[in-house]
Coordinates of N, CA and C in Angstrom, one line a residue:
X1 N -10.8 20.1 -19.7 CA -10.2 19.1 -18.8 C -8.7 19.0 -19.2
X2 N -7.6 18.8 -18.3 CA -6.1 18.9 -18.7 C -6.0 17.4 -18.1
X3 N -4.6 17.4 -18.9 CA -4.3 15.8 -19.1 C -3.6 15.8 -17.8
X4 N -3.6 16.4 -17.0 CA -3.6 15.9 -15.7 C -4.6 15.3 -14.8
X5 N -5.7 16.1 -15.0 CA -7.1 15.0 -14.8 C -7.6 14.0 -14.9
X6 N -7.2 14.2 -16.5 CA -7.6 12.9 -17.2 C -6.5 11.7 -16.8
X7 N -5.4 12.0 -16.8 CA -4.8 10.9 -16.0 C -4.7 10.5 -14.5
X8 N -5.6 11.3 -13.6 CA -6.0 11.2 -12.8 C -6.9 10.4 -12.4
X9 N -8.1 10.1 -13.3 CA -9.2 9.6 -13.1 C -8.8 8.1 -13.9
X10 N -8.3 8.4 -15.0 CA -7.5 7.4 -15.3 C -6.7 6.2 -14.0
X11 N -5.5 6.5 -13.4 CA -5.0 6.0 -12.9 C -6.2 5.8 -11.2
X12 N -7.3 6.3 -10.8 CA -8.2 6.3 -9.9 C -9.2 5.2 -10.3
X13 N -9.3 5.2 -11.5 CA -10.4 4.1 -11.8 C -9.4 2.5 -12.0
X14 N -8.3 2.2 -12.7 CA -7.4 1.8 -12.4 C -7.5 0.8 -11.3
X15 N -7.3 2.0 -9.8 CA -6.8 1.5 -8.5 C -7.8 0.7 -8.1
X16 N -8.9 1.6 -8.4 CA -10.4 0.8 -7.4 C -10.4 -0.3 -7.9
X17 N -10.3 -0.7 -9.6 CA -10.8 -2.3 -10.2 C -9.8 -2.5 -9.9
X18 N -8.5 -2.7 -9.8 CA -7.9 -4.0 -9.0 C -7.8 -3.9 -7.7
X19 N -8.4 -3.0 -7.2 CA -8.4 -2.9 -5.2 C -9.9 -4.3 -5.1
X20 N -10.6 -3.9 -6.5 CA -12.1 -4.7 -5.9 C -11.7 -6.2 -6.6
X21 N -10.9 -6.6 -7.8 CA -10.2 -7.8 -7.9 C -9.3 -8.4 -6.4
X22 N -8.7 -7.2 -6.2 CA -7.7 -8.1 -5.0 C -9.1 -9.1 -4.2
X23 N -9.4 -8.3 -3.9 CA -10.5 -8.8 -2.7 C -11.7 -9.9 -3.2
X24 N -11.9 -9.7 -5.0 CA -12.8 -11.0 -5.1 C -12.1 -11.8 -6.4
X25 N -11.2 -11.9 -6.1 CA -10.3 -13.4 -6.7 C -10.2 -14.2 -5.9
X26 N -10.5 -15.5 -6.8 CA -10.4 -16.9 -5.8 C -9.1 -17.4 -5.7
X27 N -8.4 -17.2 -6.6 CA -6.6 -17.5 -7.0 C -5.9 -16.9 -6.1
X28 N -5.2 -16.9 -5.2 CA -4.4 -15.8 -4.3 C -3.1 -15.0 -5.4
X29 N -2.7 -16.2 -6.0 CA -1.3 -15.4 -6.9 C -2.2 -14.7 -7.9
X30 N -3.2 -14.6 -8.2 CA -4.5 -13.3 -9.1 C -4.4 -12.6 -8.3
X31 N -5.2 -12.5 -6.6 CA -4.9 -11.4 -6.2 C -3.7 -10.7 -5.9
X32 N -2.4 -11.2 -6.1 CA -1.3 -10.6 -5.8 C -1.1 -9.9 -7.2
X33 N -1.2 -10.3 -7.6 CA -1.0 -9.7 -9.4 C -1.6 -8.2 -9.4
X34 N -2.9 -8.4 -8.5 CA -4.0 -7.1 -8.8 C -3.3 -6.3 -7.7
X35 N -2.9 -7.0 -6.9 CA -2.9 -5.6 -5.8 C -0.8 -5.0 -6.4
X36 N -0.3 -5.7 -7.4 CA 1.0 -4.8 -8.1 C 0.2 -3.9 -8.7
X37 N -0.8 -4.4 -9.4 CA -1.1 -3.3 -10.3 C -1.8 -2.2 -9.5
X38 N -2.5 -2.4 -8.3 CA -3.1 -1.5 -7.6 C -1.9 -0.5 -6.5
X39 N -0.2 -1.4 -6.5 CA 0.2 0.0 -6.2 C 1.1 0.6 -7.1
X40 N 1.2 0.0 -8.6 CA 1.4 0.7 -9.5 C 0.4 2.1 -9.7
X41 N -0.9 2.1 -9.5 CA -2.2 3.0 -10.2 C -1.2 4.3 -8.9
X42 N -1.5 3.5 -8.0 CA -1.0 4.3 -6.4 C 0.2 5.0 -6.7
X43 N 1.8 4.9 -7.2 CA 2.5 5.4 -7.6 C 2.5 6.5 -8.7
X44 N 1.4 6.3 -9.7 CA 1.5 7.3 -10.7 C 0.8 8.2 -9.9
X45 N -0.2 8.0 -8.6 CA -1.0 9.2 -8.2 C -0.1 9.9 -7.7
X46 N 1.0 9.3 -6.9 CA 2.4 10.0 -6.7 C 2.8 10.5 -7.1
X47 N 3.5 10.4 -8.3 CA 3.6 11.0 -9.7 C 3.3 12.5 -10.2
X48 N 1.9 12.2 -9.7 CA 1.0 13.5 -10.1 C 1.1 14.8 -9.1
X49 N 1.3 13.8 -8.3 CA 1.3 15.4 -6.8 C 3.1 15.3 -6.6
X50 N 3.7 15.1 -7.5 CA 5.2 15.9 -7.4 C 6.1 14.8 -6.3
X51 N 5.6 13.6 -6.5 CA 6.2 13.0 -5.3 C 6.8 12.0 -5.8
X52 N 8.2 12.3 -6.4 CA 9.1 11.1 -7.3 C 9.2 9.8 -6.5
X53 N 9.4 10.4 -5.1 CA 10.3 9.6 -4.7 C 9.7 8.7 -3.8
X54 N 8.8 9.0 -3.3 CA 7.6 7.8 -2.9 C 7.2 7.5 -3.9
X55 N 6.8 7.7 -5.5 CA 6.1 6.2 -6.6 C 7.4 5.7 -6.2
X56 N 8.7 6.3 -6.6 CA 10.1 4.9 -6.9 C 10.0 3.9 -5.8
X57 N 10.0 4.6 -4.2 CA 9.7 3.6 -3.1 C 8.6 2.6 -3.1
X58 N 7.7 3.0 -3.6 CA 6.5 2.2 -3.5 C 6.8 1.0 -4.5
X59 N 7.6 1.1 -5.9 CA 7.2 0.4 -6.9 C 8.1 -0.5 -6.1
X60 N 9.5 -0.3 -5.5 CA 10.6 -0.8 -5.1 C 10.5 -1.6 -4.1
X61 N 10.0 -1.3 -3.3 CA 9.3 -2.1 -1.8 C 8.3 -2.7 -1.5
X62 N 7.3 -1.7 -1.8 CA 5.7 -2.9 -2.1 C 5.6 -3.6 -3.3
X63 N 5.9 -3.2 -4.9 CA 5.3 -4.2 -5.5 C 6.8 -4.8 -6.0
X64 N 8.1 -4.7 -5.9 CA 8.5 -5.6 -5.9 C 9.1 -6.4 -4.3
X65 N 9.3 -5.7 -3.6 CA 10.0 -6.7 -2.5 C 8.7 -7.5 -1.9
X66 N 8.1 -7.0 -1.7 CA 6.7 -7.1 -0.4 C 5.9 -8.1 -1.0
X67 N 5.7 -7.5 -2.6 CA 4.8 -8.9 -3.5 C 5.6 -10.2 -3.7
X68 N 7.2 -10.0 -4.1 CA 7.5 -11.4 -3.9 C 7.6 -12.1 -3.1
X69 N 7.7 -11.4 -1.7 CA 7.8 -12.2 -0.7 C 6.1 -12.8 -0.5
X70 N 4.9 -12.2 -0.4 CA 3.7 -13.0 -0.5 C 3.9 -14.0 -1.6
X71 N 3.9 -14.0 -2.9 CA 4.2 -15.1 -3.5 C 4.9 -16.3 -3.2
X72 N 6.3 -16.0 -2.5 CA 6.8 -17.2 -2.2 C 6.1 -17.9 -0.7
X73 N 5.3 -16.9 0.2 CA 4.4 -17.4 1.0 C 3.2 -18.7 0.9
X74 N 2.6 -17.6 -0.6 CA 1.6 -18.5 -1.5 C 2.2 -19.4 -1.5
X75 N 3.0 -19.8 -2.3 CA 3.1 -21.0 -2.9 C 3.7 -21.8 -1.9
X76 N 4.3 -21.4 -1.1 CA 5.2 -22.7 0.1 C 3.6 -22.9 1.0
X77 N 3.1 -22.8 0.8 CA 1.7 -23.0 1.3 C 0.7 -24.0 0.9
X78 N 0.8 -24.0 -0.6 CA 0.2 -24.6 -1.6 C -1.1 -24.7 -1.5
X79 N -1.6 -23.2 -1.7 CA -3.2 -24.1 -1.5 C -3.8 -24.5 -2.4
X80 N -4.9 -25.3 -2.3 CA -5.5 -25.9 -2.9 C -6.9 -25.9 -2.4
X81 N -7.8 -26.4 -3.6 CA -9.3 -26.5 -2.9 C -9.2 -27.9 -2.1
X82 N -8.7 -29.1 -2.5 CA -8.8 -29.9 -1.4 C -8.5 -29.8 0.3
X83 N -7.7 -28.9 0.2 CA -7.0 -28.7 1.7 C -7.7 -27.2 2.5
X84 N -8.4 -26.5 1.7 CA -9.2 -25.6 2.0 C -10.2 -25.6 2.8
X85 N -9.9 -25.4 4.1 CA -11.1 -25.7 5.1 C -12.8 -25.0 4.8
X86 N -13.6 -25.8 5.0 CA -15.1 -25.6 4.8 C -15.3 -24.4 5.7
X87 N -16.0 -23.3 5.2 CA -16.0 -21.9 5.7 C -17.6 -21.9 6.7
X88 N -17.8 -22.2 7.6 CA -19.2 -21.6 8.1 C -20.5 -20.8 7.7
X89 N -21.3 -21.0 7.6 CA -22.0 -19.9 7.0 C -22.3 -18.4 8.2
X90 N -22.3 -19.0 8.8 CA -22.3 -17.9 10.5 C -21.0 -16.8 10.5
X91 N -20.3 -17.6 9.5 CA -18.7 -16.9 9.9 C -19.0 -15.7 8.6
X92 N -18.9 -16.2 7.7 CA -19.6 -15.4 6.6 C -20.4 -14.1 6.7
X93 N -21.5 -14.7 7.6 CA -22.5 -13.8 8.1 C -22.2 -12.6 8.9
X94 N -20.7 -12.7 9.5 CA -20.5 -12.4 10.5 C -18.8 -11.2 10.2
X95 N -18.7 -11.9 9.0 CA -18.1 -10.8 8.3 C -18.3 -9.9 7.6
X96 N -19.6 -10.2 7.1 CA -20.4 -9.6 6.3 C -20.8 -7.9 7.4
X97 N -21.3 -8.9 8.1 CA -21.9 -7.5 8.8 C -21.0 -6.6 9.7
X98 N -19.7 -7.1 10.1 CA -18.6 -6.1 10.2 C -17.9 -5.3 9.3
X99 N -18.0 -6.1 8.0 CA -18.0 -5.0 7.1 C -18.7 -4.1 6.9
X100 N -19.5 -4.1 6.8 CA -21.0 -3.4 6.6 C -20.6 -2.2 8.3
X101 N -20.9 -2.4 8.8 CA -19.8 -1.8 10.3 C -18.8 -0.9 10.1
X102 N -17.9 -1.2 9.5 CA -16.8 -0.4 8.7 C -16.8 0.3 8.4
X103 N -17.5 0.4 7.2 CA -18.5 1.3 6.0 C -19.0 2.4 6.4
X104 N -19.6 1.8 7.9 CA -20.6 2.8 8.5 C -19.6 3.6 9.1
X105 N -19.0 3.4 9.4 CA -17.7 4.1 10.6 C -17.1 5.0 9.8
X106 N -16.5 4.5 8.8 CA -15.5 5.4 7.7 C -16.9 6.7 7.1
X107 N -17.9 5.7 7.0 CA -18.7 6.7 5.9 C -19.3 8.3 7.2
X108 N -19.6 7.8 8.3 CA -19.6 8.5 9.1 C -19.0 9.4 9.6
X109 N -17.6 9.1 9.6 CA -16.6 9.9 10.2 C -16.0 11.1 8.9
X110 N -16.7 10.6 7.6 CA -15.7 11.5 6.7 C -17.3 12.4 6.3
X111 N -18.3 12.5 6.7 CA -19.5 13.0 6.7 C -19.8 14.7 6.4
X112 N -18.8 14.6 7.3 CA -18.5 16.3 7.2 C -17.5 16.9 7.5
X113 N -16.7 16.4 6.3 CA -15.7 16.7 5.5 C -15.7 17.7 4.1
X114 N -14.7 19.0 4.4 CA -15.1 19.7 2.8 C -14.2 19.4 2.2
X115 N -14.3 18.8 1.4 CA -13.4 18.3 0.5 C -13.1 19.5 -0.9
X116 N -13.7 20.4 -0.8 CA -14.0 21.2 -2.4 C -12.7 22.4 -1.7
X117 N -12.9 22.5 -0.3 CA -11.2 23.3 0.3 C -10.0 22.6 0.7
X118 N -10.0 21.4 0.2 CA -8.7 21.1 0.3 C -8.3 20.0 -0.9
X119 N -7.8 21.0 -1.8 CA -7.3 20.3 -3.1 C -6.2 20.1 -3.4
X120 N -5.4 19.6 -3.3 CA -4.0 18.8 -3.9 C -3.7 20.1 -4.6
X121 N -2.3 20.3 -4.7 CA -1.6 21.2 -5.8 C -0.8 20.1 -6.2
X122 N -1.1 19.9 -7.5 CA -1.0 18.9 -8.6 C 0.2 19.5 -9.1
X123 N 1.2 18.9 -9.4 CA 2.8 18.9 -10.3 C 3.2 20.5 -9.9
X124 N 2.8 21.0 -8.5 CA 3.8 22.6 -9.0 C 4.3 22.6 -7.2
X125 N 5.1 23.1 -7.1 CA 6.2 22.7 -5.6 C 7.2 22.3 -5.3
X126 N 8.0 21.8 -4.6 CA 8.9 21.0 -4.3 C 9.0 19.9 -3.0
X127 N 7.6 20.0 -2.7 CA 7.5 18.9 -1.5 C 7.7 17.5 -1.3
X128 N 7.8 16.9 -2.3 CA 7.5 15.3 -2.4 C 9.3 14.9 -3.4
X129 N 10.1 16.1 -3.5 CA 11.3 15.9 -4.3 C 12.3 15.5 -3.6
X130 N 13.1 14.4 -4.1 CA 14.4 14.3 -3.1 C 15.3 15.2 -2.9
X131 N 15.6 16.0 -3.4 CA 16.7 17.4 -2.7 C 16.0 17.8 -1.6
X132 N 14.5 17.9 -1.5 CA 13.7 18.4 -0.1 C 13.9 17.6 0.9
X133 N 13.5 16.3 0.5 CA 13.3 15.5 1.5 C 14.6 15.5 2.1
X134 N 15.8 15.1 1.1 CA 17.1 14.5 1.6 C 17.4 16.2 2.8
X135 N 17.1 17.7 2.3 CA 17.7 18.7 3.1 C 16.7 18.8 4.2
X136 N 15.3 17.9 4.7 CA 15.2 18.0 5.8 C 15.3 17.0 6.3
X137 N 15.8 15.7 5.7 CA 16.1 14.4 6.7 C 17.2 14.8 7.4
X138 N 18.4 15.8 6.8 CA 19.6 16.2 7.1 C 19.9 16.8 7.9
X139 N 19.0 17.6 8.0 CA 19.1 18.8 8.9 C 18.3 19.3 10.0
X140 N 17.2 18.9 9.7 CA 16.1 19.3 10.5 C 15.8 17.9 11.7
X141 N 15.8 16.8 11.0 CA 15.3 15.3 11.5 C 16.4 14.2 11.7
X142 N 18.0 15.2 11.6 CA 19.2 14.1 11.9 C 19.2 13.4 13.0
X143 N 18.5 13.9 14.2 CA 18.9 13.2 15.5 C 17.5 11.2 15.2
X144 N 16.5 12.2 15.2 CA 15.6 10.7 14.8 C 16.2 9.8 13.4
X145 N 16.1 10.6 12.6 CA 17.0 9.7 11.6 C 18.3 8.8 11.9
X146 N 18.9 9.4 12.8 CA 20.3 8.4 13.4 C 20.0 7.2 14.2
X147 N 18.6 7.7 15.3 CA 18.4 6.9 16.2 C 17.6 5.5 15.7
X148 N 17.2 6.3 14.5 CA 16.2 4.9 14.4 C 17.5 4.1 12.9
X149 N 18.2 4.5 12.5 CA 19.4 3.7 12.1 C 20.0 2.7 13.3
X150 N 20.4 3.4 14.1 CA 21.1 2.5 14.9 C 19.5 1.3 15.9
X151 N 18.6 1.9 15.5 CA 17.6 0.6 15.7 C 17.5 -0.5 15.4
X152 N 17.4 0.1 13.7 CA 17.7 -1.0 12.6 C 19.1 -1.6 12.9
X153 N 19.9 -1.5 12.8 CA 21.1 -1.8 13.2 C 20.8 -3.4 14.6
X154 N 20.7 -2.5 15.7 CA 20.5 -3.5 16.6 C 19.1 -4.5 16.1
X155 N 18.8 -4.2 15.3 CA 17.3 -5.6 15.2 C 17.8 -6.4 14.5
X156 N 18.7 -5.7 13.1 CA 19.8 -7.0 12.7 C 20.5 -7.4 13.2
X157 N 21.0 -7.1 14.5 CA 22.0 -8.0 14.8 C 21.3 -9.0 15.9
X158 N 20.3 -8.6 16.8 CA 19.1 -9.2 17.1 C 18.7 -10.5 16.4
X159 N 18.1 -10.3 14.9 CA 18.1 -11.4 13.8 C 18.9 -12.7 13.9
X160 N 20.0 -11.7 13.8 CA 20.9 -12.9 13.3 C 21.5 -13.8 14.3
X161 N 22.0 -12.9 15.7 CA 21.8 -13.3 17.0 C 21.1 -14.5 17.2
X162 N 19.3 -14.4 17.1 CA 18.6 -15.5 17.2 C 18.2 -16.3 16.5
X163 N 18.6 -16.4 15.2 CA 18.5 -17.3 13.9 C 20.2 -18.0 13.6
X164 N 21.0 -17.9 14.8 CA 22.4 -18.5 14.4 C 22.3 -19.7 15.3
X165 N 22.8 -20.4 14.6 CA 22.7 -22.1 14.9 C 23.9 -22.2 16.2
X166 N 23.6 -23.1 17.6 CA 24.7 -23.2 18.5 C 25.4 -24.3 17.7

């Protein structure tokens, strides 16, 4: 076994325990905690298949922009167990079995799937590198790349447009 594996399974077992923390913490700022570290685990898998530059995006945008902004959600929110509305049991019930629904859908659909022919080529390529990316955002994908700039463009000024005081 090479220590690319091993930090494979490593960073895989990782994801799943705080993917299954996010979901069963009763503390919301616990589950935000877990789901940094769950796209930390997610970044190194990046990592591993040659893709610098989505872990750096990911650390940069989801776990720090994206999580502080839930946090400052959380807390301007303030919850508490006193103000925590009484949950149904029907509702419960009723989530329960759309999950269960889910399960079935995903587990179904990926059923017959070969997975043993399509294997990752682990750290050898140049797909996931920024000199690649940057020579086909540049050249190949300039026209969409402009258009959706000057989108962004017009949504901020959009923003600010409707968030400016008469």
């Amino acid at each position: 076994m090479s220590i690319t594996q091993i930090l494979f399974w490593i960073l895989t077992v990782a994801a799943l325990l705080s993917a299954i923390m996010v979901v069963s913490s009763k503390n919301p700022v616990h589950s935000v905690l877990w789901l940094v570290a769950t796209f930390f685990a997610i970044s190194g898998h990046y990592i591993l298949l040659n893709a610098q530059f989505l872990a750096v995006v990911n650390i940069i945008v989801y776990a720090g922009a994206i999580m502080v902004l839930f946090l400052f959600v959380i807390m301007l929110m303030n919850l508490n167990k006193s103000a925590e509305p009484i949950k149904n049991r029907w509702l419960q019930i009723v989530g329960i079995v759309s999950g269960g629904c889910l399960l079935l859908v995903l587990v179904a659909a990926l059923k017959n799937t070969e997975v043993a022919k399509n294997i990752a080529e682990v750290n050898t390529g140049d797909a996931g590198l920024i000199k690649t990316l940057g020579k086909e955002l540049f050249t190949t994908f300039v026209v969409p790349f402009e258009i959706s700039s000057i989108l962004f463009l017009s949504a901020m000024v959009g923003a600010v447009v409707i968030g400016k005081k008469d």
